[in-house]
Coordinates of C-alpha atoms in Angstrom, one line a residue:
Chain K
M1 CA 131.8 136.4 55.8
A2 CA 129.4 138.6 56.9
K3 CA 126.9 140.2 54.2
H4 CA 127.6 143.8 55.3
K5 CA 129.9 145.3 56.8
T6 CA 129.2 146.7 60.3
P7 CA 132.4 148.6 62.1
L8 CA 130.2 150.7 64.5
L9 CA 128.2 147.6 65.4
D10 CA 131.2 145.6 65.8
Q11 CA 132.5 148.3 68.3
L12 CA 129.5 147.7 70.7
E13 CA 130.9 143.8 71.1
S14 CA 134.4 145.3 72.5
G15 CA 132.9 146.1 75.7
P16 CA 132.7 143.5 78.9
W17 CA 129.2 143.3 78.8
P18 CA 126.6 140.8 76.6
S19 CA 126.2 142.1 73.2
F20 CA 122.7 141.7 71.3
V21 CA 125.1 142.1 68.1
S22 CA 127.1 139.1 68.9
D23 CA 123.3 137.4 69.6
I24 CA 122.4 138.4 65.9
K25 CA 125.5 137.3 64.3
Q26 CA 125.3 134.2 66.1
E27 CA 121.7 133.6 64.6
C28 CA 123.2 134.9 60.7
A29 CA 125.6 132.0 61.4
S30 CA 123.3 129.5 62.5
R31 CA 120.7 130.2 59.8
A32 CA 123.6 130.1 57.1
K33 CA 124.6 126.6 58.3
N34 CA 121.1 125.6 58.8
A35 CA 122.3 122.5 60.5
K36 CA 118.5 121.3 61.2
G37 CA 117.5 121.6 57.5
V38 CA 114.8 124.3 58.2
D39 CA 112.6 125.4 55.4
Y40 CA 112.9 128.7 56.0
Q41 CA 109.7 130.7 55.2
V42 CA 111.0 134.3 55.5
P43 CA 114.6 135.3 53.8
A44 CA 117.2 133.1 55.7
D45 CA 119.6 136.1 55.6
C46 CA 117.0 138.5 57.1
P47 CA 119.5 139.1 60.3
D48 CA 122.4 140.0 58.0
D49 CA 119.9 142.6 56.3
L50 CA 119.0 143.6 60.2
L51 CA 122.7 144.5 61.1
G52 CA 122.9 146.0 57.9
V53 CA 120.1 148.4 58.1
L54 CA 121.5 148.9 62.2
E55 CA 124.8 150.2 61.0
M56 CA 123.4 152.4 58.4
S57 CA 121.3 154.1 60.9
Y58 CA 124.5 154.5 63.2
V59 CA 126.0 156.2 60.1
D60 CA 123.1 158.3 59.4
G61 CA 122.2 159.4 62.9
E62 CA 118.4 158.7 62.0
T63 CA 115.7 155.7 61.7
H64 CA 115.1 153.4 58.6
W65 CA 111.9 152.0 59.9
K66 CA 109.0 152.9 59.1
H67 CA 106.0 151.4 61.2
G68 CA 102.4 150.7 61.5
G69 CA 100.0 149.4 59.0
I70 CA 96.7 147.0 58.8
V71 CA 98.8 143.9 59.4
G72 CA 97.2 141.7 61.7
V73 CA 95.2 138.5 62.3
F74 CA 91.7 138.3 61.5
G75 CA 89.5 140.1 63.5
Y76 CA 92.3 140.8 66.4
G77 CA 93.2 144.7 66.7
G78 CA 96.3 144.4 68.4
G79 CA 99.3 141.7 68.8
V80 CA 101.2 142.5 65.8
I81 CA 103.2 145.5 64.8
G82 CA 103.9 146.2 61.1
R83 CA 107.5 147.4 60.5
Y84 CA 109.1 147.9 57.1
C85 CA 112.5 149.3 56.1
D86 CA 112.6 152.1 54.1
Q87 CA 115.8 150.7 51.9
P88 CA 114.2 147.5 50.9
E89 CA 116.1 147.2 47.4
M90 CA 119.4 147.0 49.9
F91 CA 117.9 145.3 52.8
P92 CA 115.5 142.9 51.0
G93 CA 115.6 140.3 54.0
V94 CA 114.0 143.1 56.4
A95 CA 112.0 144.8 53.8
H96 CA 108.8 143.7 55.8
F97 CA 110.0 142.9 59.4
H98 CA 106.7 142.5 61.4
T99 CA 106.9 142.1 65.4
V100 CA 104.8 139.6 67.0
R101 CA 103.6 140.1 70.6
V102 CA 102.5 136.6 72.7
N103 CA 100.9 136.7 75.6
Q104 CA 103.6 135.3 78.2
P105 CA 102.9 132.9 81.3
S106 CA 102.2 134.8 84.7
G107 CA 105.2 134.9 86.7
L108 CA 107.0 133.7 83.4
Y109 CA 107.3 129.8 84.3
Y110 CA 107.9 128.1 81.3
T111 CA 108.1 124.4 80.5
T112 CA 111.3 123.7 78.2
E113 CA 108.9 122.0 75.6
F114 CA 107.0 125.6 75.1
L115 CA 110.5 127.4 74.6
R116 CA 111.5 124.8 71.9
Q117 CA 108.2 125.4 70.5
I118 CA 108.2 128.8 70.2
C119 CA 111.9 128.9 69.1
D120 CA 111.1 126.2 66.3
L121 CA 108.2 128.1 65.1
W122 CA 110.4 131.2 64.9
E123 CA 113.1 129.7 63.2
L124 CA 110.8 128.4 60.4
R125 CA 108.5 131.5 60.0
G126 CA 110.3 134.4 61.4
S127 CA 113.5 136.0 61.6
G128 CA 114.7 133.4 64.6
L129 CA 115.5 136.6 66.8
T130 CA 113.0 137.2 70.0
N131 CA 113.0 139.7 72.6
M132 CA 112.4 137.8 76.1
H133 CA 110.3 139.9 77.2
G134 CA 109.1 143.2 76.3
S135 CA 108.4 145.8 78.8
T136 CA 105.2 145.1 79.1
G137 CA 106.0 141.6 79.7
D138 CA 105.1 139.8 76.3
I139 CA 107.3 137.5 74.5
V140 CA 108.1 139.5 71.6
L141 CA 108.8 137.8 68.3
L142 CA 110.9 140.0 66.2
G143 CA 110.4 139.9 62.1
T144 CA 108.3 138.1 59.8
T145 CA 106.3 138.8 57.0
T146 CA 102.2 139.0 56.1
P147 CA 101.8 135.4 54.9
Q148 CA 103.1 134.0 58.0
L149 CA 100.8 135.8 60.1
E150 CA 97.8 133.6 60.3
E151 CA 100.1 130.5 60.5
I152 CA 101.7 131.6 63.1
F153 CA 98.6 132.8 64.8
F154 CA 97.3 128.9 64.3
D155 CA 100.4 127.4 65.9
L156 CA 100.2 129.5 69.1
T157 CA 96.5 128.8 69.6
H158 CA 96.2 125.5 68.4
K159 CA 99.2 123.9 69.5
M160 CA 100.7 126.0 72.4
N161 CA 97.6 126.8 73.6
T162 CA 98.4 130.5 74.1
D163 CA 97.4 133.9 72.6
L164 CA 98.5 137.0 71.0
G165 CA 99.3 139.9 73.5
G166 CA 98.1 143.3 73.4
S167 CA 99.1 146.6 71.4
G168 CA 97.8 149.8 70.2
S169 CA 95.0 151.2 71.8
N170 CA 94.1 148.1 73.7
L171 CA 94.5 146.4 77.4
R172 CA 97.9 145.4 77.0
T173 CA 99.0 141.7 78.2
P174 CA 98.5 141.8 82.0
S175 CA 101.7 140.8 83.8
C176 CA 102.6 140.0 87.3
C177 CA 105.7 139.0 89.5
L178 CA 106.0 135.3 90.8
G179 CA 104.1 135.6 93.7
Q180 CA 103.1 133.4 95.9
S181 CA 105.1 130.3 93.7
R182 CA 108.6 131.6 95.2
C183 CA 108.2 134.9 97.3
E184 CA 107.0 134.5 101.2
F185 CA 106.5 138.3 100.9
A186 CA 103.9 137.6 98.4
C187 CA 100.3 139.0 100.0
I188 CA 98.2 137.9 97.2
D189 CA 98.0 135.1 94.5
T190 CA 99.4 137.6 91.7
Q191 CA 99.7 134.6 89.2
Q192 CA 95.7 133.6 89.9
L193 CA 94.5 137.2 89.6
C194 CA 96.7 138.0 86.1
H195 CA 95.5 134.9 84.6
D196 CA 91.8 135.6 85.7
L197 CA 92.2 139.6 84.6
T198 CA 93.6 138.2 81.3
N199 CA 91.2 135.7 80.5
T200 CA 88.1 137.8 82.1
Y201 CA 89.0 140.9 79.7
Q202 CA 89.8 139.2 76.3
D203 CA 87.6 141.0 74.3
E204 CA 89.3 144.8 75.4
L205 CA 93.3 142.6 74.7
H206 CA 92.3 142.1 71.0
R207 CA 89.6 144.5 69.8
P208 CA 90.4 148.2 70.7
A209 CA 87.8 150.6 71.9
F210 CA 90.0 152.7 74.4
P211 CA 91.5 156.5 74.2
Y212 CA 95.0 155.0 74.4
K213 CA 97.3 151.8 75.9
F214 CA 95.3 150.5 79.4
K215 CA 98.0 148.4 81.4
F216 CA 97.2 145.8 84.4
K217 CA 100.2 144.9 86.7
V218 CA 100.0 143.0 89.8
D219 CA 103.0 143.2 92.5
G220 CA 102.7 140.8 95.4
C221 CA 104.3 143.3 97.8
P222 CA 105.6 146.7 98.1
N223 CA 109.0 145.6 96.6
G224 CA 107.4 145.8 93.2
C225 CA 109.2 143.2 91.2
V226 CA 107.4 144.3 88.1
A227 CA 106.9 147.7 89.2
A228 CA 103.2 148.4 88.9
I229 CA 103.2 151.5 90.3
A230 CA 105.4 153.2 87.9
R231 CA 104.2 151.2 84.7
S232 CA 101.0 150.4 85.0
D233 CA 97.5 152.3 84.6
F234 CA 96.1 150.0 87.3
S235 CA 98.7 148.9 89.7
I236 CA 97.5 145.8 92.0
I237 CA 100.0 145.9 94.8
G238 CA 100.0 143.1 97.9
T239 CA 99.7 144.7 101.1
W240 CA 98.8 143.9 104.8
R241 CA 96.2 145.6 107.3
D242 CA 97.2 144.1 110.7
E243 CA 101.0 143.8 112.0
I244 CA 104.1 142.9 111.1
R245 CA 104.7 139.5 112.7
I246 CA 107.9 140.0 114.6
D247 CA 110.1 136.9 116.1
Q248 CA 112.1 138.2 118.5
K249 CA 114.5 135.3 118.9
A250 CA 115.4 135.5 115.2
V251 CA 115.7 139.6 116.0
A252 CA 118.3 138.4 118.6
A253 CA 120.3 136.1 115.9
Y254 CA 120.4 138.8 113.5
V255 CA 121.8 140.8 116.0
G256 CA 124.2 138.5 117.2
G257 CA 125.4 137.7 113.7
E258 CA 124.0 134.2 113.7
I259 CA 121.8 135.2 110.7
K260 CA 123.0 137.4 107.7
P261 CA 121.2 140.3 106.7
N262 CA 119.2 140.7 103.6
A263 CA 119.3 136.8 103.1
G264 CA 123.0 137.0 102.4
A265 CA 122.6 139.2 99.4
H266 CA 125.4 141.7 100.0
A267 CA 127.8 139.0 101.5
G268 CA 130.1 139.4 98.5
R269 CA 131.8 142.3 100.6
D270 CA 132.9 142.7 104.4
W271 CA 130.4 145.3 105.7
G272 CA 131.3 145.1 108.9
K273 CA 129.0 144.1 112.1
F274 CA 125.5 144.1 111.6
D275 CA 124.0 147.1 113.3
I276 CA 120.2 146.9 113.8
Q277 CA 119.8 150.4 115.1
K278 CA 121.8 152.1 111.9
E279 CA 120.8 149.5 109.2
V280 CA 117.0 149.0 110.3
V281 CA 115.5 151.2 112.8
D282 CA 117.2 154.4 111.5
R283 CA 116.5 153.5 108.1
C284 CA 112.3 153.5 108.7
P285 CA 111.3 156.0 106.8
T286 CA 108.4 156.8 109.2
G287 CA 110.5 156.2 112.1
C288 CA 108.1 153.6 113.7
M289 CA 110.6 151.3 115.0
K290 CA 112.7 151.1 118.1
F291 CA 115.2 148.7 119.1
E292 CA 115.3 148.7 122.9
G293 CA 116.5 146.5 125.6
G294 CA 117.0 143.5 122.8
K295 CA 113.6 143.7 121.8
L296 CA 112.2 145.4 118.4
E297 CA 109.0 147.4 118.2
I298 CA 107.0 148.6 115.7
N299 CA 104.1 151.2 115.5
N300 CA 102.2 149.5 112.8
K301 CA 100.0 152.3 112.6
E302 CA 102.7 154.5 111.2
C303 CA 104.3 151.8 108.7
V304 CA 104.1 152.5 105.2
R305 CA 104.7 149.3 104.0
C306 CA 108.5 150.3 102.5
M307 CA 109.6 146.7 103.1
H308 CA 112.9 147.8 104.4
C309 CA 112.9 146.1 108.0
I310 CA 111.2 142.9 106.0
N311 CA 114.0 143.0 103.7
A312 CA 116.9 143.1 106.0
M313 CA 115.7 140.6 108.3
P314 CA 113.4 138.4 106.6
R315 CA 113.8 135.7 109.1
A316 CA 112.8 137.9 111.8
L317 CA 110.2 140.0 110.3
R318 CA 107.0 138.7 108.4
I319 CA 104.3 140.1 106.5
G320 CA 100.8 140.5 108.4
N321 CA 98.4 137.7 108.3
D322 CA 95.1 140.1 107.0
R323 CA 96.0 140.5 103.5
G324 CA 94.8 142.1 100.3
A325 CA 95.9 144.6 97.9
S326 CA 96.4 148.4 97.1
I327 CA 95.1 149.8 94.3
L328 CA 96.8 152.4 92.6
C329 CA 96.0 154.4 89.2
G330 CA 97.5 156.1 86.4
A331 CA 101.2 155.6 85.9
K332 CA 102.7 155.8 82.7
A333 CA 106.2 156.1 81.4
P334 CA 106.4 157.6 77.8
I335 CA 109.1 158.8 76.1
L336 CA 107.3 162.4 75.7
D337 CA 105.6 164.3 78.7
G338 CA 107.2 162.6 81.1
P339 CA 106.6 159.7 83.6
Q340 CA 103.9 159.7 86.3
M341 CA 103.9 157.3 89.1
S342 CA 100.2 155.7 90.1
S343 CA 98.1 157.5 92.6
L344 CA 96.4 155.6 95.4
L345 CA 92.9 155.0 95.0
V346 CA 91.8 152.1 97.4
P347 CA 93.9 151.6 100.4
F348 CA 92.9 148.2 101.2
I349 CA 90.5 145.2 99.3
K350 CA 90.7 141.7 99.7
A351 CA 92.3 140.0 96.2
E352 CA 90.1 136.8 96.3
E353 CA 88.5 135.0 93.7
P354 CA 86.4 135.8 91.8
Y355 CA 87.5 139.1 92.3
D356 CA 84.3 140.9 91.8
E357 CA 85.4 144.0 94.1
I358 CA 88.3 144.6 91.8
K359 CA 86.6 144.0 88.8
E360 CA 83.9 146.8 89.5
I361 CA 86.5 149.3 90.0
V362 CA 88.3 148.6 86.8
E363 CA 84.9 148.6 84.8
N364 CA 83.7 151.9 86.3
L365 CA 86.9 153.2 85.5
W366 CA 87.0 152.3 81.9
D367 CA 83.6 153.7 81.6
W368 CA 84.5 156.7 82.9
W369 CA 88.0 156.8 81.0
M370 CA 86.2 155.8 77.5
E371 CA 83.8 158.4 78.2
E372 CA 86.0 161.4 79.1
G373 CA 89.5 160.2 77.8
K374 CA 91.0 162.4 74.9
N375 CA 92.1 160.2 72.0
R376 CA 95.6 158.9 72.8
E377 CA 95.2 160.3 76.5
R378 CA 96.7 157.8 79.2
L379 CA 94.2 157.5 82.3
G380 CA 96.7 159.1 84.3
E381 CA 96.5 162.1 82.1
T382 CA 92.5 162.1 82.1
M383 CA 93.1 162.1 86.0
K384 CA 95.2 164.6 86.2
R385 CA 92.9 166.7 83.6
L386 CA 89.4 165.8 85.3
S387 CA 90.8 165.9 89.1
F388 CA 91.2 163.0 91.4
Q389 CA 88.0 163.8 93.1
K390 CA 86.1 162.8 89.9
L391 CA 88.1 159.5 90.1
L392 CA 86.8 158.9 93.4
E393 CA 83.4 159.6 92.3
V394 CA 83.2 157.3 89.3
T395 CA 84.7 154.4 91.3
N396 CA 82.3 154.9 94.4
Q397 CA 85.3 155.5 96.8
K398 CA 85.2 157.4 99.6
A399 CA 87.9 160.2 100.1
D400 CA 90.6 159.1 102.8
A401 CA 93.6 160.8 104.2
R402 CA 95.6 158.2 102.7
H403 CA 95.1 160.0 99.3
V404 CA 96.6 163.0 100.4
R405 CA 100.5 162.4 99.7
E406 CA 101.7 165.7 102.0
P407 CA 99.0 168.2 103.8
R408 CA 98.4 171.2 101.4
H409 CA 99.6 169.2 98.4
N410 CA 96.0 169.5 96.5
P411 CA 94.0 172.2 98.6
Y412 CA 91.4 172.6 96.0
I413 CA 88.3 170.5 97.2
F414 CA 85.1 171.4 95.4
W415 CA 82.3 170.8 97.2
K416 CA 78.9 170.0 95.8
E417 CA 75.7 171.3 97.1
E418 CA 74.2 167.8 98.2
E419 CA 77.4 167.7 100.3
V420 CA 77.3 170.5 102.4
K421 CA 74.4 171.0 104.9
G422 CA 71.4 173.5 103.7
G423 CA 73.0 173.4 100.5
W424 CA 73.7 176.5 98.9
Q425 CA 70.9 178.5 100.7
R426 CA 71.0 180.0 104.2
D427 CA 68.8 182.2 106.3
I428 CA 70.9 185.2 106.5
A429 CA 69.0 187.0 109.4
D430 CA 69.5 183.4 111.4
Y431 CA 73.1 184.0 110.3
R432 CA 73.2 187.5 111.6
K433 CA 71.8 186.6 115.1
K434 CA 75.5 185.1 115.9
H435 CA 77.5 187.1 113.4
Q436 CA 77.9 190.8 113.4
K437 CA 78.4 192.5 110.2
Chain B
M1 CA 67.9 152.3 73.9
V2 CA 69.1 148.8 72.3
L3 CA 71.1 149.6 68.8
D4 CA 69.6 148.4 65.4
T5 CA 72.6 146.7 64.1
N6 CA 71.7 147.0 60.3
E7 CA 70.7 151.1 61.2
A8 CA 74.1 151.3 63.2
K9 CA 76.4 149.5 60.5
K10 CA 74.6 151.8 57.9
K11 CA 75.5 154.9 59.7
I12 CA 78.9 154.0 60.4
V13 CA 79.9 153.4 56.9
E14 CA 78.0 156.4 55.7
F15 CA 80.3 158.0 58.0
C16 CA 83.2 156.9 56.8
E17 CA 82.4 157.2 53.2
S18 CA 81.6 160.9 54.0
K19 CA 85.0 161.7 55.4
S20 CA 86.7 159.9 52.8
K21 CA 88.2 162.8 51.0
T22 CA 89.8 164.1 53.8
K23 CA 90.4 161.1 56.3
T24 CA 90.5 157.1 55.9
K25 CA 91.3 156.3 59.4
F26 CA 89.2 157.1 62.6
Y27 CA 89.7 156.5 66.4
F28 CA 87.0 154.8 68.5
N29 CA 85.9 158.0 70.0
D30 CA 84.8 159.4 66.7
F31 CA 82.3 156.6 66.5
T32 CA 80.9 156.8 69.7
D33 CA 80.4 160.4 68.8
L34 CA 77.9 159.2 66.2
F35 CA 75.9 157.5 69.4
P36 CA 75.7 159.8 71.9
D37 CA 72.9 157.6 73.6
E38 CA 74.8 154.4 73.3
K39 CA 77.2 152.6 75.6
A40 CA 80.6 152.4 74.2
R41 CA 80.5 149.0 74.3
D42 CA 77.7 148.5 72.0
V43 CA 79.4 150.7 69.7
K44 CA 82.4 148.4 69.9
K45 CA 79.9 145.2 69.2
I46 CA 78.8 147.1 66.0
L47 CA 82.3 147.8 65.0
T48 CA 83.5 144.5 65.6
V49 CA 80.8 142.9 63.4
L50 CA 81.9 145.0 60.4
V51 CA 85.5 143.9 60.9
N52 CA 84.9 140.4 61.0
E53 CA 82.8 141.0 57.8
G54 CA 85.1 142.6 56.3
V55 CA 83.8 145.9 55.8
L56 CA 86.4 147.5 58.3
V57 CA 89.9 147.3 59.1
F58 CA 92.2 147.7 62.1
W59 CA 95.0 150.2 61.5
S60 CA 98.0 150.0 64.1
S61 CA 100.9 152.3 64.5
G62 CA 101.7 149.8 67.5
S63 CA 100.9 152.3 70.3
T64 CA 97.3 153.4 68.9
T65 CA 94.6 151.6 67.0
M66 CA 92.3 153.3 64.4
Y67 CA 89.8 151.9 62.2
G68 CA 89.4 152.5 58.5
M69 CA 87.2 151.2 55.7
A70 CA 88.8 148.3 54.0
G71 CA 91.0 149.2 50.7
A72 CA 90.7 153.2 51.6
G73 CA 93.9 154.8 51.9
K74 CA 97.6 154.3 51.4
H75 CA 99.0 151.0 52.5
A76 CA 102.7 150.1 52.6
E77 CA 103.5 147.9 49.6
G78 CA 102.3 144.3 50.0
E79 CA 100.5 144.9 53.3
D80 CA 97.0 144.3 52.2

């Protein structure tokens, strides 16, 4: 028997899709039964109260959560987000219902042993409810009380060899796609780079000194499975600077129907015979491909790495051999003030251990943003306010045609005196020899 | 110039106490403004020492983090 009546939430279960309401009810039933005899350290019925407070919010059309506070583990400025219910008498199980963010493994590879440990820990010391994963990538453990925090932190760090994730004005937990572990498109070892950045910048992850949040995301190729370009202040995206490798025999096999396009991903419906002209060549955004006399040609100079041809014919077209990454800066996806994509800063950089070149850019960027950024201002906003030109200057990058999105996009280039031959002074008499008044 | 830890700590605490009637939480930038000639990282090290000593505490909304004197200001019941 449910503790609270939840007719509005129940309606959410009626659709064909999986429902979080059903999941929470399952946890309510499991905790009520307590088949394993767990000595619950937070109210056993907190999932029931969670449903109750959510139903109340649906009825009222407003939230009943308060958030923020000094909850946290000793010495850490992030990783725990305080959450309180503003109707604690009605819903005592969720009066204190803090969120804990845990650093996820690179590429989200888990052992079943680790997952069991996480679940057992959270049954004992939390609500049992998790979110795998939050939008930054962390393992999100939902709902615990302040006295449990140090206990949870001890187990995570001493028994499970992991750490809290980032929150607040910190570096957030870096995330990456699964990269070269499974994907032939990966141009860089995303997992290694993500792990290295996480360890190198531990202090930034746990002790805040930034104007606001800062996110690293590492995509192995421009397909962007972790959406680095849309969601990270510092987007590292694998690319190549030589040529797409073409296997003409495999091209012929795609044209002849022997190999299914897109590795058979759209084979659930009959799309008719594969038409390389229509489905690949004509879809190239820069028109840099042609298919003549049974031969596919690519003008690589014009390729913008959209990945469409490679995705459509993965056995015929492969990423180049001279691989590295592009670095883009300034993406954000806030609720207020609108989203922004990253802007290209470094067209190509080698991404090899110990990643010193990448780290130099990161640290120059931070020095500038920490100095100039206003409180609660993301890097992308600082860039907009102080100009892309300034960003190039602080990161020691030279302006490049590839920085320009389209001609005349930003014609306001301000020269400095030292960049102009002869400075601001000129010999007017000499000038008048060639130019009449 | 290298920061003298004890002097810097004193300056930070005095700053927080001088504002205590109007403000109990401070952005990181409020402290870098106290030491205009120092690098932000050095200021952060001093703040970390004060947090580890229990003089300052972190306050976080989840999206933003601030620093405050331990015990100052209003906190949700049972939080501290």
